mmCIF file of C-alpha atoms in Angstrom:
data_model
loop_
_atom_site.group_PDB
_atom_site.id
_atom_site.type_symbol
_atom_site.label_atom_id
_atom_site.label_comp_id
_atom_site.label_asym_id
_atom_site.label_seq_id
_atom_site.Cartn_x
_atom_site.Cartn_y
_atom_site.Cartn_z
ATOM 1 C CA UNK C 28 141.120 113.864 91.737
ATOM 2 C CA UNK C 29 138.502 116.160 93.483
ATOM 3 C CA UNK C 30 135.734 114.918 91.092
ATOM 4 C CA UNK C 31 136.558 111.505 92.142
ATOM 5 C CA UNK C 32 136.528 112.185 95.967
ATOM 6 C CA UNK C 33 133.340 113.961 95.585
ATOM 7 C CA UNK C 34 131.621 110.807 93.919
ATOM 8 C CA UNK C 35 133.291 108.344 96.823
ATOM 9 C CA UNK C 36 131.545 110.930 99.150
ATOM 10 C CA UNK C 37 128.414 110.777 97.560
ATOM 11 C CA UNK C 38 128.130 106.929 97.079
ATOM 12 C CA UNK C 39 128.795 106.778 100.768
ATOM 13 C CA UNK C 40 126.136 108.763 101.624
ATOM 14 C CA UNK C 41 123.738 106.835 99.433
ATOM 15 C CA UNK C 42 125.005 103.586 101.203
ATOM 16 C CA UNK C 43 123.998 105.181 104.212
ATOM 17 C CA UNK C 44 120.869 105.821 103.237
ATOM 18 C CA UNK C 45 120.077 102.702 101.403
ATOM 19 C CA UNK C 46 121.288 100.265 104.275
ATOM 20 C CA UNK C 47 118.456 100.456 106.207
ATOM 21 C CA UNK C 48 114.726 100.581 104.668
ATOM 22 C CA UNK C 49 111.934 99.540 107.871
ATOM 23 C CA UNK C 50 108.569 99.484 107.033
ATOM 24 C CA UNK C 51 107.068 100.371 110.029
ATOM 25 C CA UNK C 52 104.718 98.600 112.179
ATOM 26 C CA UNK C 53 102.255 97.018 109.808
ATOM 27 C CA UNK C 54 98.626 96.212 110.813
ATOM 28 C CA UNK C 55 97.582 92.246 110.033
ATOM 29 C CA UNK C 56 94.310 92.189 112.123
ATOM 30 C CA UNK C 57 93.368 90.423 114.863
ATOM 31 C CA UNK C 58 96.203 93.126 117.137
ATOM 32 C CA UNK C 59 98.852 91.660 115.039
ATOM 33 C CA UNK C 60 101.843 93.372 113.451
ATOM 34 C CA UNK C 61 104.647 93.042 111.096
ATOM 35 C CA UNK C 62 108.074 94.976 111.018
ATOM 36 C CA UNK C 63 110.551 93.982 108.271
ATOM 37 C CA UNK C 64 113.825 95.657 107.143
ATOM 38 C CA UNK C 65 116.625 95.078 104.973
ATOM 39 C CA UNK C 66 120.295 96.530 105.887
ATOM 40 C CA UNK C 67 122.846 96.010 103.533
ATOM 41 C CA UNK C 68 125.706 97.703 106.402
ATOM 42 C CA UNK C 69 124.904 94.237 108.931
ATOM 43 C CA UNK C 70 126.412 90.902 107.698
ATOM 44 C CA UNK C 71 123.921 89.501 110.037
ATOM 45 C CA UNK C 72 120.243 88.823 110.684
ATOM 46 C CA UNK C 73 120.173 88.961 113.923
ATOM 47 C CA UNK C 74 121.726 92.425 114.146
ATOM 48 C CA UNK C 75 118.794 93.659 112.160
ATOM 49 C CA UNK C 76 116.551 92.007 114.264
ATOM 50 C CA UNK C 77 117.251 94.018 117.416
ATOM 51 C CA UNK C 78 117.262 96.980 115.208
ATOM 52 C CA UNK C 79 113.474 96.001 114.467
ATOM 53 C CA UNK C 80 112.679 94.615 117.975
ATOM 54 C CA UNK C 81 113.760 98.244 119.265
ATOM 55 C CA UNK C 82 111.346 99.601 117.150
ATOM 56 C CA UNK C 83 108.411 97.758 118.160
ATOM 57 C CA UNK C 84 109.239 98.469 121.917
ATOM 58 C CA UNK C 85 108.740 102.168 121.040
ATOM 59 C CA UNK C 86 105.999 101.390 118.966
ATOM 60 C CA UNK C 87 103.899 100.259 122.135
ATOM 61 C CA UNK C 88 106.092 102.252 125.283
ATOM 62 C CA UNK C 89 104.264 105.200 124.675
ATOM 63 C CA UNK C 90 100.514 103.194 125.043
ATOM 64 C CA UNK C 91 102.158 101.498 128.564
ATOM 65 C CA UNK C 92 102.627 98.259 126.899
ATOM 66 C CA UNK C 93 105.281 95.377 126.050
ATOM 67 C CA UNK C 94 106.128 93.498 123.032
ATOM 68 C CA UNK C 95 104.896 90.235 122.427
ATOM 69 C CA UNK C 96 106.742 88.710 119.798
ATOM 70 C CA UNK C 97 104.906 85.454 117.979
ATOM 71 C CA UNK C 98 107.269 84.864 115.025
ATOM 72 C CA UNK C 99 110.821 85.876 113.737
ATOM 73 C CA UNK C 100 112.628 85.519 110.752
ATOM 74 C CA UNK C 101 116.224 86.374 109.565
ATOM 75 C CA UNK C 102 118.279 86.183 106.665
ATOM 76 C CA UNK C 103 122.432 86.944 106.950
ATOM 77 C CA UNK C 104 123.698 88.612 103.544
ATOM 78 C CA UNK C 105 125.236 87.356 101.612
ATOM 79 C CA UNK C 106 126.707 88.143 97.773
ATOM 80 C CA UNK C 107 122.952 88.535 96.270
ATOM 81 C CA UNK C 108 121.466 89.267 99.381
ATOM 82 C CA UNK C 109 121.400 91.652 101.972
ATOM 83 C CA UNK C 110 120.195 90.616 105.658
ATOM 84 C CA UNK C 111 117.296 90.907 106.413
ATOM 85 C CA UNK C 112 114.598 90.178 109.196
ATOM 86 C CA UNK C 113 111.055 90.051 109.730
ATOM 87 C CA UNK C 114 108.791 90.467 112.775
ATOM 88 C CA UNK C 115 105.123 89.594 113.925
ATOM 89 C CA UNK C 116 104.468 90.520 117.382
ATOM 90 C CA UNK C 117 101.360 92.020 119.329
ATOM 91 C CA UNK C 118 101.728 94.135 122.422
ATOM 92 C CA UNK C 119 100.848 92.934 126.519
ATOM 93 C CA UNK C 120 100.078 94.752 129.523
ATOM 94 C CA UNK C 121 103.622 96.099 130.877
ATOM 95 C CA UNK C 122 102.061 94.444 134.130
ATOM 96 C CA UNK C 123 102.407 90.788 132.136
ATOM 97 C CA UNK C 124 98.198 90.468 131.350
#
């Protein structure tokens, strides 16, 4: 019974660990960027989405500047899929410019 606890415990913690995989702000040129993650803990897109959107506000807070988002995309999981949601923003003067 302990053996069998202590593998519940561990898949857990690799659940954990799995459910969320970000890439990071990546560079496409031209002051564009791309942020996508997969999260097999949210049912929905759109949850993953702010987790991503938060991300690229930090990305750019520390330079003084905004998020300017030019395309989203979102998938909800499903049985085959986990959600999922993609981001390509650049960043604006936090004074609007």
């Amino acid at each position: 019974m302990r053996k069998t606890h202590s593998l519940f415990l561990l898949s857990l913690v690799c659940l954990g660990l799995a459910g969320c995989s970000s890439t990071g702000p990546i560079s496409l040129g031209q002051g564009k960027y791309l942020i996508s993650d997969t999260n097999g803990l949210y049912l929905k897109g759109g949850a993953v989405l702010k987790d991503i959107l938060e991300e690229a506000k930090t990305f750019w807070a520390g330079q003084g500047k905004e998020v300017l988002v030019h395309d989203i995309k979102t998938i909800n999981s499903s049985a085959v899929e986990d959600a999922d949601a993609n981001l390509i923003f650049s960043c604006k003067d936090a004074a609007g410019q």
